[in-house]
mmCIF file of C-alpha atoms in Angstrom:
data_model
loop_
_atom_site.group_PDB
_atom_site.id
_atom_site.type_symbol
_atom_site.label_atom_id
_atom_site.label_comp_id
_atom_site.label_asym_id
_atom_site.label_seq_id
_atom_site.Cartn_x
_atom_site.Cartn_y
_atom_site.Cartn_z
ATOM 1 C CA UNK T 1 0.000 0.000 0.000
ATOM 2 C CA UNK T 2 1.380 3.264 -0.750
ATOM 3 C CA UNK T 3 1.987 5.709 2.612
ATOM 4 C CA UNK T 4 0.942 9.003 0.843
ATOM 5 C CA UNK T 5 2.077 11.021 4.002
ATOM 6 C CA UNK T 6 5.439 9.776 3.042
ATOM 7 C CA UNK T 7 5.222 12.611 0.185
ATOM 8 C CA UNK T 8 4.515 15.403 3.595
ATOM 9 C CA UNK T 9 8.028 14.420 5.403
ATOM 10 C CA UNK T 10 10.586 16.706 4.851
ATOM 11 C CA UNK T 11 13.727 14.958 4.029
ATOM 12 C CA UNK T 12 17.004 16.703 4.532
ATOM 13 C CA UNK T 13 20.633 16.017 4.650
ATOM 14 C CA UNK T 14 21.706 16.622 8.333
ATOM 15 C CA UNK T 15 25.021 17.677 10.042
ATOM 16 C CA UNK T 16 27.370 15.003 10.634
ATOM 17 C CA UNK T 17 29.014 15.742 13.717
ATOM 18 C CA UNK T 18 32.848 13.582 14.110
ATOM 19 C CA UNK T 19 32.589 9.931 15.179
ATOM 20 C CA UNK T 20 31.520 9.661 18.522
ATOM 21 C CA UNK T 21 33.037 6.093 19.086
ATOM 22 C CA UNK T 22 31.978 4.005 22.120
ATOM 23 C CA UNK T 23 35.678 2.288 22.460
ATOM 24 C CA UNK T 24 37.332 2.559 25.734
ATOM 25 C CA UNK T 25 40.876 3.458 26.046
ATOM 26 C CA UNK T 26 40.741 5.817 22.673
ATOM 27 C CA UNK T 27 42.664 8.516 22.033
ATOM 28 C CA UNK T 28 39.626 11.284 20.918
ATOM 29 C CA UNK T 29 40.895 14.305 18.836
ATOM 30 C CA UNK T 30 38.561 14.185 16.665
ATOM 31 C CA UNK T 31 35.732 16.509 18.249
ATOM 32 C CA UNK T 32 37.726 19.945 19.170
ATOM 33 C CA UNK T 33 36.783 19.286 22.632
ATOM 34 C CA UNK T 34 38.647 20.508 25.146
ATOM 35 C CA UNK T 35 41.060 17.773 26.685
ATOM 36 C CA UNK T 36 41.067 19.236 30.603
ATOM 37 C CA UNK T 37 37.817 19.191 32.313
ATOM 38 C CA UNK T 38 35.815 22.117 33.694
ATOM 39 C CA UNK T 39 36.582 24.983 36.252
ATOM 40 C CA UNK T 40 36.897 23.358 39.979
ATOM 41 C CA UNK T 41 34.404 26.404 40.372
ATOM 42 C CA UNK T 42 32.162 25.202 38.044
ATOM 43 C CA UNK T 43 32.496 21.284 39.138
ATOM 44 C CA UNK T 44 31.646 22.546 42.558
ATOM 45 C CA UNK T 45 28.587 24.396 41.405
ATOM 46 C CA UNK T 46 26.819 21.489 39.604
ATOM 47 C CA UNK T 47 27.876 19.456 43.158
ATOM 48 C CA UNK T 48 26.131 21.696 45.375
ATOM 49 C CA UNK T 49 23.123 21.967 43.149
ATOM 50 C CA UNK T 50 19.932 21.217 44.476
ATOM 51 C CA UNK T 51 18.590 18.339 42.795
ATOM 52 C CA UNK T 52 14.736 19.845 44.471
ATOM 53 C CA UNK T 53 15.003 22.576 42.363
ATOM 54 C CA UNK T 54 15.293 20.749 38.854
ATOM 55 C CA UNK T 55 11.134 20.358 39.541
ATOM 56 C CA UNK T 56 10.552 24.214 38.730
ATOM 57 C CA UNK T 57 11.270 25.566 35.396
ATOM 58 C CA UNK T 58 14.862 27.848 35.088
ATOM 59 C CA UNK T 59 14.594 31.707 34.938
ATOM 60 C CA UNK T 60 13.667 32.372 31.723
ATOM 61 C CA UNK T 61 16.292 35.067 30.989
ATOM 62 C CA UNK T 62 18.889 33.326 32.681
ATOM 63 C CA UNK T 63 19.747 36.865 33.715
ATOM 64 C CA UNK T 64 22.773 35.385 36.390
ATOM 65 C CA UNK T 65 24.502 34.490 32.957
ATOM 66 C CA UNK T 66 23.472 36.968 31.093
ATOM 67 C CA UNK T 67 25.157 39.319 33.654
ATOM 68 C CA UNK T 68 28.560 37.339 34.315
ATOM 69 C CA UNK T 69 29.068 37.352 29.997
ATOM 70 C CA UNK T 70 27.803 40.885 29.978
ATOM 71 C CA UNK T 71 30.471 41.918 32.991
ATOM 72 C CA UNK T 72 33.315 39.721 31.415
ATOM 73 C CA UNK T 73 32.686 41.529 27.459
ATOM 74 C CA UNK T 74 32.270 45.106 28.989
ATOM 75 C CA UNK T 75 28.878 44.850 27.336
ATOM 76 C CA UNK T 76 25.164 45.281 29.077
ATOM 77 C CA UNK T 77 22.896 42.228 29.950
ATOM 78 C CA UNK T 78 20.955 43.626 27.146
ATOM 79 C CA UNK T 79 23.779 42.402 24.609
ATOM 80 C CA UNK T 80 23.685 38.854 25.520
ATOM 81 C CA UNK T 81 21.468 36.213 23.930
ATOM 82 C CA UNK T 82 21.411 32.746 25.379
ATOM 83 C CA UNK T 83 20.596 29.619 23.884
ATOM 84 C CA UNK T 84 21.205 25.685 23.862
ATOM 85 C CA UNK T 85 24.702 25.691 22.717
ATOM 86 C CA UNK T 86 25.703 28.009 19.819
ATOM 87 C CA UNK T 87 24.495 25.851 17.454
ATOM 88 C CA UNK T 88 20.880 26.477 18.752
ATOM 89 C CA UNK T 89 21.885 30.435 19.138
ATOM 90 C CA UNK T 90 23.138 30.585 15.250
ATOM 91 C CA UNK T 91 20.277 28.378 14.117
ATOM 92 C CA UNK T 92 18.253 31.070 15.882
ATOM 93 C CA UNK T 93 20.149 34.036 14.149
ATOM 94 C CA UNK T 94 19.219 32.688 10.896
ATOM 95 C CA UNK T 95 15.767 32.440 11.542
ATOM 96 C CA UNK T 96 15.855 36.273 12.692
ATOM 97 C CA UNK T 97 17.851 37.776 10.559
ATOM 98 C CA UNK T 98 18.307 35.872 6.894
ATOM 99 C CA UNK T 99 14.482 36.412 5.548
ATOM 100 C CA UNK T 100 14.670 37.944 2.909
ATOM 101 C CA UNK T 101 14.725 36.737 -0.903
ATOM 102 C CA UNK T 102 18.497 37.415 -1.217
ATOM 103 C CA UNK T 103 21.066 34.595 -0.677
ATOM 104 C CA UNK T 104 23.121 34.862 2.553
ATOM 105 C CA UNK T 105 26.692 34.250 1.716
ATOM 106 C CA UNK T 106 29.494 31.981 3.244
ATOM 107 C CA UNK T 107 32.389 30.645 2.501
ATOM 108 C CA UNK T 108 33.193 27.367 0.594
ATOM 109 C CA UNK T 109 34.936 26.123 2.965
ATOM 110 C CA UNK T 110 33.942 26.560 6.759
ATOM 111 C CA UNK T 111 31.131 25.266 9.379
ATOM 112 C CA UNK T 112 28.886 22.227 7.736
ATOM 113 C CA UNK T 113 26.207 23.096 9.619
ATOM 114 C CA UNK T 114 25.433 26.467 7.778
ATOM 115 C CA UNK T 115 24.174 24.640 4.540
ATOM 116 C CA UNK T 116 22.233 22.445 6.828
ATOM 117 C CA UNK T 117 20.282 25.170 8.146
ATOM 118 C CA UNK T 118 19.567 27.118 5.159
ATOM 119 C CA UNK T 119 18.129 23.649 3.500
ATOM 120 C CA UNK T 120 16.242 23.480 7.050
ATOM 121 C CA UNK T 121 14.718 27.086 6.858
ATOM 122 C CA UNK T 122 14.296 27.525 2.763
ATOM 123 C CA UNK T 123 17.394 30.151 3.043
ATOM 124 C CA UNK T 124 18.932 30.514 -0.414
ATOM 125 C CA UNK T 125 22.668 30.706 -0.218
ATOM 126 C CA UNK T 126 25.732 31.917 -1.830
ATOM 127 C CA UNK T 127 29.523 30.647 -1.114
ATOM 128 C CA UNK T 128 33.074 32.407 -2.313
ATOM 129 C CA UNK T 129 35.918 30.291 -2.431
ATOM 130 C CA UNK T 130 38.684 30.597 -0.050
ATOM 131 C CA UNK T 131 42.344 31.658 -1.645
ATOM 132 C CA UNK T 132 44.660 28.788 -2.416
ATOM 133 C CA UNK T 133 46.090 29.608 1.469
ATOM 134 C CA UNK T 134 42.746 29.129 2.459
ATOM 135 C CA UNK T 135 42.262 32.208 3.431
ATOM 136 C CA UNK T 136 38.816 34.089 2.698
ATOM 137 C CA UNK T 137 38.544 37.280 0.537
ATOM 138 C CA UNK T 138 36.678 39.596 2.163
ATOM 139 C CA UNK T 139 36.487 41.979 -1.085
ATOM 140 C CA UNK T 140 33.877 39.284 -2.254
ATOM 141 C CA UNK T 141 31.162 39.713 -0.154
ATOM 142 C CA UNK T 142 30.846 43.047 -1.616
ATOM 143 C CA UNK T 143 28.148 41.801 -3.888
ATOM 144 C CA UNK T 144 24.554 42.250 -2.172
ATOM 145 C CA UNK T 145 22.911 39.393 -0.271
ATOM 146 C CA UNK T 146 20.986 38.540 1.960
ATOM 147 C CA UNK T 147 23.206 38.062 4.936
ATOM 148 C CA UNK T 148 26.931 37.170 6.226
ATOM 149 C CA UNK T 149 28.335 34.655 8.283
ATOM 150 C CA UNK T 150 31.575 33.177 8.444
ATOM 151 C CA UNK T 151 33.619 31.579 11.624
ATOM 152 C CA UNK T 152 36.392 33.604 12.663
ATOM 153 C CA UNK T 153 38.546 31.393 13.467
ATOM 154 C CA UNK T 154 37.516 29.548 10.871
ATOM 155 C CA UNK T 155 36.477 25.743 10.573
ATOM 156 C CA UNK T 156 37.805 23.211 9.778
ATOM 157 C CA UNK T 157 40.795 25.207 8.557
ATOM 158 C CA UNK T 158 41.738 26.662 11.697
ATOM 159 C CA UNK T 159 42.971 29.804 10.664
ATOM 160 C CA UNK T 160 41.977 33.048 11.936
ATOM 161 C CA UNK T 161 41.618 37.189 10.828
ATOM 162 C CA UNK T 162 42.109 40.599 12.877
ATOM 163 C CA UNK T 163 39.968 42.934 13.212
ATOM 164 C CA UNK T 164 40.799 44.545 10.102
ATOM 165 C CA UNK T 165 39.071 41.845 8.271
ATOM 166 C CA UNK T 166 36.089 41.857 10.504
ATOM 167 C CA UNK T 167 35.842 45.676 9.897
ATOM 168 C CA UNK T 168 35.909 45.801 5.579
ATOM 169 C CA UNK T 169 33.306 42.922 6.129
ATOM 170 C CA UNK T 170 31.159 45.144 7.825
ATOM 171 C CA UNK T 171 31.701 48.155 5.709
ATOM 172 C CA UNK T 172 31.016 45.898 2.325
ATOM 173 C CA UNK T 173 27.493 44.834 4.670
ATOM 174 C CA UNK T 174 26.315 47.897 6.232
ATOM 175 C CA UNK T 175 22.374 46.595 4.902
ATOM 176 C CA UNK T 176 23.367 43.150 5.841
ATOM 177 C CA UNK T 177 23.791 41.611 9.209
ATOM 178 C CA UNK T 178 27.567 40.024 9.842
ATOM 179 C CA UNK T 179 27.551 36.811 12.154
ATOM 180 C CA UNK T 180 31.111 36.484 12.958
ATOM 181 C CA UNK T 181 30.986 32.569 14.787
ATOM 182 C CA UNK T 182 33.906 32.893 17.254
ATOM 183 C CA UNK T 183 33.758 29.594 18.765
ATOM 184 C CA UNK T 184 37.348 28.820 18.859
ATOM 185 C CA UNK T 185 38.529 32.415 19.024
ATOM 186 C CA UNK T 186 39.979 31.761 22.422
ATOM 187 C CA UNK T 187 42.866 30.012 21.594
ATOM 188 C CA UNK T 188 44.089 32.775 19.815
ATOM 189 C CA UNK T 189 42.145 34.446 17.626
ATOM 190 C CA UNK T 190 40.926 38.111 17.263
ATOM 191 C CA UNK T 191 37.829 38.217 19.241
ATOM 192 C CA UNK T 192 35.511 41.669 17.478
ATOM 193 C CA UNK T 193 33.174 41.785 20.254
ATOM 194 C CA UNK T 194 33.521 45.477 20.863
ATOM 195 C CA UNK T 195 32.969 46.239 17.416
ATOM 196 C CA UNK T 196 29.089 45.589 18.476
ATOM 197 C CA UNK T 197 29.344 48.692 20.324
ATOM 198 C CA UNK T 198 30.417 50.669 16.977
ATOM 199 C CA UNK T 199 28.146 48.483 14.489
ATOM 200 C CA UNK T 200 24.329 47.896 14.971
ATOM 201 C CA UNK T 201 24.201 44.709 12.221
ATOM 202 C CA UNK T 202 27.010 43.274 13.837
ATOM 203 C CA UNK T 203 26.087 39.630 15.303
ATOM 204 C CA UNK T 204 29.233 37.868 17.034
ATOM 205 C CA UNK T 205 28.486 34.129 18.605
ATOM 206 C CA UNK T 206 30.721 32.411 21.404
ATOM 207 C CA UNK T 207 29.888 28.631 23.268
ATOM 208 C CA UNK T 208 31.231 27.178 26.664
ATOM 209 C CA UNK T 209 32.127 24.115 24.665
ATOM 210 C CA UNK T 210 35.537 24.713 23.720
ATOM 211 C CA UNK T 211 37.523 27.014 25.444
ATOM 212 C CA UNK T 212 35.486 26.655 29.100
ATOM 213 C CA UNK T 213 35.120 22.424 28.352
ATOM 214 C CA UNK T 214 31.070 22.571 29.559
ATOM 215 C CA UNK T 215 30.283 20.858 25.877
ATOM 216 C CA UNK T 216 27.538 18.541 28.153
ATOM 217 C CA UNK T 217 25.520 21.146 29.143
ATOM 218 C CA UNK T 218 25.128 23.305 25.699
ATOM 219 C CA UNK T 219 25.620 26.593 26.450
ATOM 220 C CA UNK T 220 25.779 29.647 23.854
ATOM 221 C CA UNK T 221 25.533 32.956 23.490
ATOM 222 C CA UNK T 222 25.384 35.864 21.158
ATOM 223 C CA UNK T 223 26.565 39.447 21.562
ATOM 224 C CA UNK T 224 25.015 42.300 19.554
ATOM 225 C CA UNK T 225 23.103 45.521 19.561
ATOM 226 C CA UNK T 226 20.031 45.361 22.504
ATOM 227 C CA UNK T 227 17.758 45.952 19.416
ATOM 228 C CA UNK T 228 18.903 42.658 17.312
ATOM 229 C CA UNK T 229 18.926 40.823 20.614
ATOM 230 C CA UNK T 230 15.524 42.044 21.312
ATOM 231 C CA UNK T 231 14.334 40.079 17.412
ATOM 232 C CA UNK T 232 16.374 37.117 18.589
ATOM 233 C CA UNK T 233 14.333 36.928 22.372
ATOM 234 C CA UNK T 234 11.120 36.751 20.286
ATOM 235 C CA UNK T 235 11.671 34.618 17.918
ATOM 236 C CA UNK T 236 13.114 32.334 21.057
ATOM 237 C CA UNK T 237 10.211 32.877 23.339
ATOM 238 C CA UNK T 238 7.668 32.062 20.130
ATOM 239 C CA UNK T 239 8.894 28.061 20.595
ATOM 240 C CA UNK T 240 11.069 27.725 23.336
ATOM 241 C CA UNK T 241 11.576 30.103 26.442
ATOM 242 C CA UNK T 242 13.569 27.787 28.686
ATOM 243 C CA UNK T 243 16.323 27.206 26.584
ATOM 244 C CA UNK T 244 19.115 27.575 29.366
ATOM 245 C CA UNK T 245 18.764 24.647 31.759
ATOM 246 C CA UNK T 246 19.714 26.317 35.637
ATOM 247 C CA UNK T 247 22.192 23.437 36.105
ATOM 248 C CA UNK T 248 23.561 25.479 33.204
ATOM 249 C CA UNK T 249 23.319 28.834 34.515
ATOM 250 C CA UNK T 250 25.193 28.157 37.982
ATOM 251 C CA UNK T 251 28.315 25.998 36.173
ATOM 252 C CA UNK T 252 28.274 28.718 33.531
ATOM 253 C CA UNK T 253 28.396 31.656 36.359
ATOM 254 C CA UNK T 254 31.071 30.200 37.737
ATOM 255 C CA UNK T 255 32.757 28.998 34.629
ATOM 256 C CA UNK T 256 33.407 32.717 33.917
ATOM 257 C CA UNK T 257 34.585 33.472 37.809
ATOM 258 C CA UNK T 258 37.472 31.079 37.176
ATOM 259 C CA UNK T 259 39.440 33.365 34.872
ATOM 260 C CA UNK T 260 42.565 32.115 36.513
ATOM 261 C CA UNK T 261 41.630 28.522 35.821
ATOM 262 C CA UNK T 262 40.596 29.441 32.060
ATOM 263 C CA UNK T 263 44.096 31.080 31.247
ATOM 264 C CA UNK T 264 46.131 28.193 32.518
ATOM 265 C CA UNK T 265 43.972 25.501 30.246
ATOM 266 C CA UNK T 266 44.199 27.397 27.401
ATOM 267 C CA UNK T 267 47.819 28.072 27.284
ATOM 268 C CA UNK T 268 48.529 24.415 27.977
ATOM 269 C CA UNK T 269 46.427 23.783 25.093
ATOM 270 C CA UNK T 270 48.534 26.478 22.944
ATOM 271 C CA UNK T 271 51.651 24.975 24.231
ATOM 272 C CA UNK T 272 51.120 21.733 23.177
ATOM 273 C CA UNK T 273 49.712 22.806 19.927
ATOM 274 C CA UNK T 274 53.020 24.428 19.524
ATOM 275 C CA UNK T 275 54.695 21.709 20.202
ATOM 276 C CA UNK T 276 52.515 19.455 17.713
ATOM 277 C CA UNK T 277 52.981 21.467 14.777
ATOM 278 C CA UNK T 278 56.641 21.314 15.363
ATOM 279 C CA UNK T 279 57.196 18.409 15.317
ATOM 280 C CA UNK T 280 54.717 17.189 12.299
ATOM 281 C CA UNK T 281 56.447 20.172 10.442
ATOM 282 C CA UNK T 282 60.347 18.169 11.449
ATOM 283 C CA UNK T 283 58.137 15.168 9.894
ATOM 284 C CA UNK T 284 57.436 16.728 6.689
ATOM 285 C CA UNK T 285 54.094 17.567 6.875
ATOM 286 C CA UNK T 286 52.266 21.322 5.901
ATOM 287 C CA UNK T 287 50.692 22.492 8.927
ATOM 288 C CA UNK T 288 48.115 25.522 8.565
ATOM 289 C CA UNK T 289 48.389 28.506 10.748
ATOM 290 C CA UNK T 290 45.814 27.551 13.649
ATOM 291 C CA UNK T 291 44.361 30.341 15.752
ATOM 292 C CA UNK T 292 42.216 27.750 17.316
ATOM 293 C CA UNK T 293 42.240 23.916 19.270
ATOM 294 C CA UNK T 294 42.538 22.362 16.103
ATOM 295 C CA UNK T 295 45.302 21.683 13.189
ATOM 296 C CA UNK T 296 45.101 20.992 9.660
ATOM 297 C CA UNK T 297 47.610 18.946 8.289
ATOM 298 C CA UNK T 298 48.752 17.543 5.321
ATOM 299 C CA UNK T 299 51.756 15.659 3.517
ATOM 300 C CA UNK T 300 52.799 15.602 -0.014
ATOM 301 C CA UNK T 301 54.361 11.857 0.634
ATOM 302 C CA UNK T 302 51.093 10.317 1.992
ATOM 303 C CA UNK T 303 47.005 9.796 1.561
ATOM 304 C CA UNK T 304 45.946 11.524 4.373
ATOM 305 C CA UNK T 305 42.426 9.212 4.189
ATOM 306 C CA UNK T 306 45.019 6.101 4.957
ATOM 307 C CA UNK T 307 46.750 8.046 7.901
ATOM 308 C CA UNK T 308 43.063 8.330 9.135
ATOM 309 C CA UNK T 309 42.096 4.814 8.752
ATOM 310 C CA UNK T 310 45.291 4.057 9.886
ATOM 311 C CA UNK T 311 45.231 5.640 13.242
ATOM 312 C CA UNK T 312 41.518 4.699 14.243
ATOM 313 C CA UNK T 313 42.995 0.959 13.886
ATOM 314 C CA UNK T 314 45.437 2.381 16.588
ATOM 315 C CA UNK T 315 42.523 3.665 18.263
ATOM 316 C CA UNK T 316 43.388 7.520 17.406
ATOM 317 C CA UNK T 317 40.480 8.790 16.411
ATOM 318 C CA UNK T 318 41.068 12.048 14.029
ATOM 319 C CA UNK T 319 38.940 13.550 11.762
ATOM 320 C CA UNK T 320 39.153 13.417 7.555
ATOM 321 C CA UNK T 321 36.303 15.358 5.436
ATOM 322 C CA UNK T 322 36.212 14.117 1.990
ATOM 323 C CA UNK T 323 35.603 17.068 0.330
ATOM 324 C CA UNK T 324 37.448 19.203 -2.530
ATOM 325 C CA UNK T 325 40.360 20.967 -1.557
ATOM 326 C CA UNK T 326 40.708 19.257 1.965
ATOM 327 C CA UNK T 327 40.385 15.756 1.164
ATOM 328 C CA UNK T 328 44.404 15.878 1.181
ATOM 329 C CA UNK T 329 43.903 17.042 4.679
ATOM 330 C CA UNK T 330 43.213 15.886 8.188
ATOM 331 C CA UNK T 331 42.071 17.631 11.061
ATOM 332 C CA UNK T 332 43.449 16.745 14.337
ATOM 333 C CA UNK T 333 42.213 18.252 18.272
ATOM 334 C CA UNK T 334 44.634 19.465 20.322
ATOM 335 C CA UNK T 335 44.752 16.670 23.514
ATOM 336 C CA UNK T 336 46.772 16.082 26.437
ATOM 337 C CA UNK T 337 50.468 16.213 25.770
ATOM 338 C CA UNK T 338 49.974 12.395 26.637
ATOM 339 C CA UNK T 339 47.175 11.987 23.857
ATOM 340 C CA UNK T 340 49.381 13.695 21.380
ATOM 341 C CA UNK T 341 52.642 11.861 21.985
ATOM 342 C CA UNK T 342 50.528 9.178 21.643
ATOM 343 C CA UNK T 343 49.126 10.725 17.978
ATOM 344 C CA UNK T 344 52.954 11.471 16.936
ATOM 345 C CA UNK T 345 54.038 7.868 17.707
ATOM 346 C CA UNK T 346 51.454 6.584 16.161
ATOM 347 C CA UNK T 347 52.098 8.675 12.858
ATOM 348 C CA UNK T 348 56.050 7.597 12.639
ATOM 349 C CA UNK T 349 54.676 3.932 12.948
ATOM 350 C CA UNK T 350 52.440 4.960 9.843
ATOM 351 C CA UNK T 351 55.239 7.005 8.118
ATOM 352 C CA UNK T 352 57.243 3.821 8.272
#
């Protein structure tokens, strides 16, 4: 019998996050997690959370947060937007901002998830090729559209722009709003939140994931004029107004309280990637410049698919995107300085 409602379903292509394998004893650099765990702060917070309280609903505004971000970007509470991670909060932004009949525009290379949504939302779309550095032109989104976005650092390349960029962008888009996704910008990139302050279509999106290791409890934000926040709390409130979780709220409070805590992890992690690049570099590989907790690599000697298969055999799980222009690449998470001894070792054993 045929199931006409079959014909009703929408059908769409989703976001493949990296493989999320349930082998113990694995080396995991495939995820751009963060390889220390949380502030003690914030550990100590979820501890000493009454359990009672998860029967009520959270506060709505999750104003606590709102206020620590707001405090820690020299912004008001007004400027923050919360959501369920940043993918929810970006998902959100295009919702709010991309309607009109123009396509939004985007690099070739960057963020899978931003063709994903504009399938999702009937968002038609435009993407400019990064330079054979992999760098993006910002002289091409000149042309009129619909919308920008870009990650800044980008992904999966890893490599990041100044302010400079951020500004032309902006002055190419002043009819446009710019979403600048600066979810790796911590480990050191060129963060262009106070250029909210000086541009009202400005957009810029952060996530405790990465640099603050809370990637459990999905927590994002967005900084921006009080007025665009103000379109993305509606659209919010019209199908979800308890997005923020308060388990969320009091490890996130106290996530930001730990600045000592927060500079010490991510310097290890920009020590070791140091360190990794290095050494892959002494090996023969091409290492691009990484503003972020990531590396892409490649080698003119070897099939960098192989080196992937390779190393999940070893139990070092990387990731590999066959796609054009990086499928000669991998992409590999900055871990422990254990973890990545472990990834180096593993790579001469392949090499050989």
């Amino acid at each position: 019998m045929e199931k006409l409602w079959e014909n009703k379903i929408r059908k769409i292509e989703p976001y493949v996050p990296g493989e999320q394998s349930k082998e113990k004893d694995i080396v995991k650099i495939n995820a751009n997690e963060n390889p220390y765990p949380p502030s003690p702060k914030a550990i100590e917070a979820i501890k000493n959370f009454s359990a009672e309280k998860l029967r009520f609903y959270p506060d709505a505004n999750a104003y606590p947060l709102k206020k620590a971000l707001a405090d820690y970007y020299n912004v008001e509470a007004e400027n923050i937007f919360l959501g369920n991670g940043s993918d929810d909060v970006i998902a959100l932004c295009f919702q709010t901002f991309f309607c009109s009949e123009k396509p939004i525009a985007f690099p070739d290379i960057t963020y899978s998830f931003y063709p994903v949504w504009c399938r999702l939302f009937n968002i038609p779309y435009k993407t400019y090729k990064l330079d054979e550095k992999f760098r993006i032109i910002p002289e091409d989104y000149r042309e009129e559209n619909g919308g920008v976005i870009l990650p800044n650092p980008n992904a999966p390349t890893s490599i990041g722009e100044g302010l400079d960029f951020v500004r032309k962008l902006l002055e190419y888009n002043q009819d446009s709003i710019v979403i600048i996704d600066e979810a790796y910008v911590d480990f050191g990139g060129t963060s262009c939140t106070e250029l909210t302050k000086e541009y009202k279509n400005l957009v810029v999106t952060g996530t405790f994931s990465k640099s603050r290791s809370l990637a459990s409890l999905r927590i994002g934000f967005a900084i921006a004029d009080k007025e665009l926040i103000s379109y993305l709390e509606a659209v919010k409130n019209s199908y979800n107004s308890y997005t923020v979780d308060s388990l969320s709220i009091a490890a996130g409070v106290a996530s930001i309280e730990d600045e000592k805590y927060f500079n010490e992890t991510i310097n290890k992690v920009l020590k070791t990637r140091k360190r990794v690049v290095d050494e892959l570099e002494a090996l023969g590989f091409e290492v691009l410049p990484s503003s972020s907790n990531f590396i892409m690599a490649t080698h003119k000697d070897y099939d960098m698919k192989e080196l992937f298969e390779y190393l999940k055999t070893k139990k070092v799980f990387i990731r590999y995107f066959s796609l054009p222009r990086i499928d000669k690449y991998v992409r590999v998470t900055i871990g422990t300085d254990e973890e990545m001894n472990t990834f180096l070792n593993e790579v001469k054993e392949f090499m050989k």
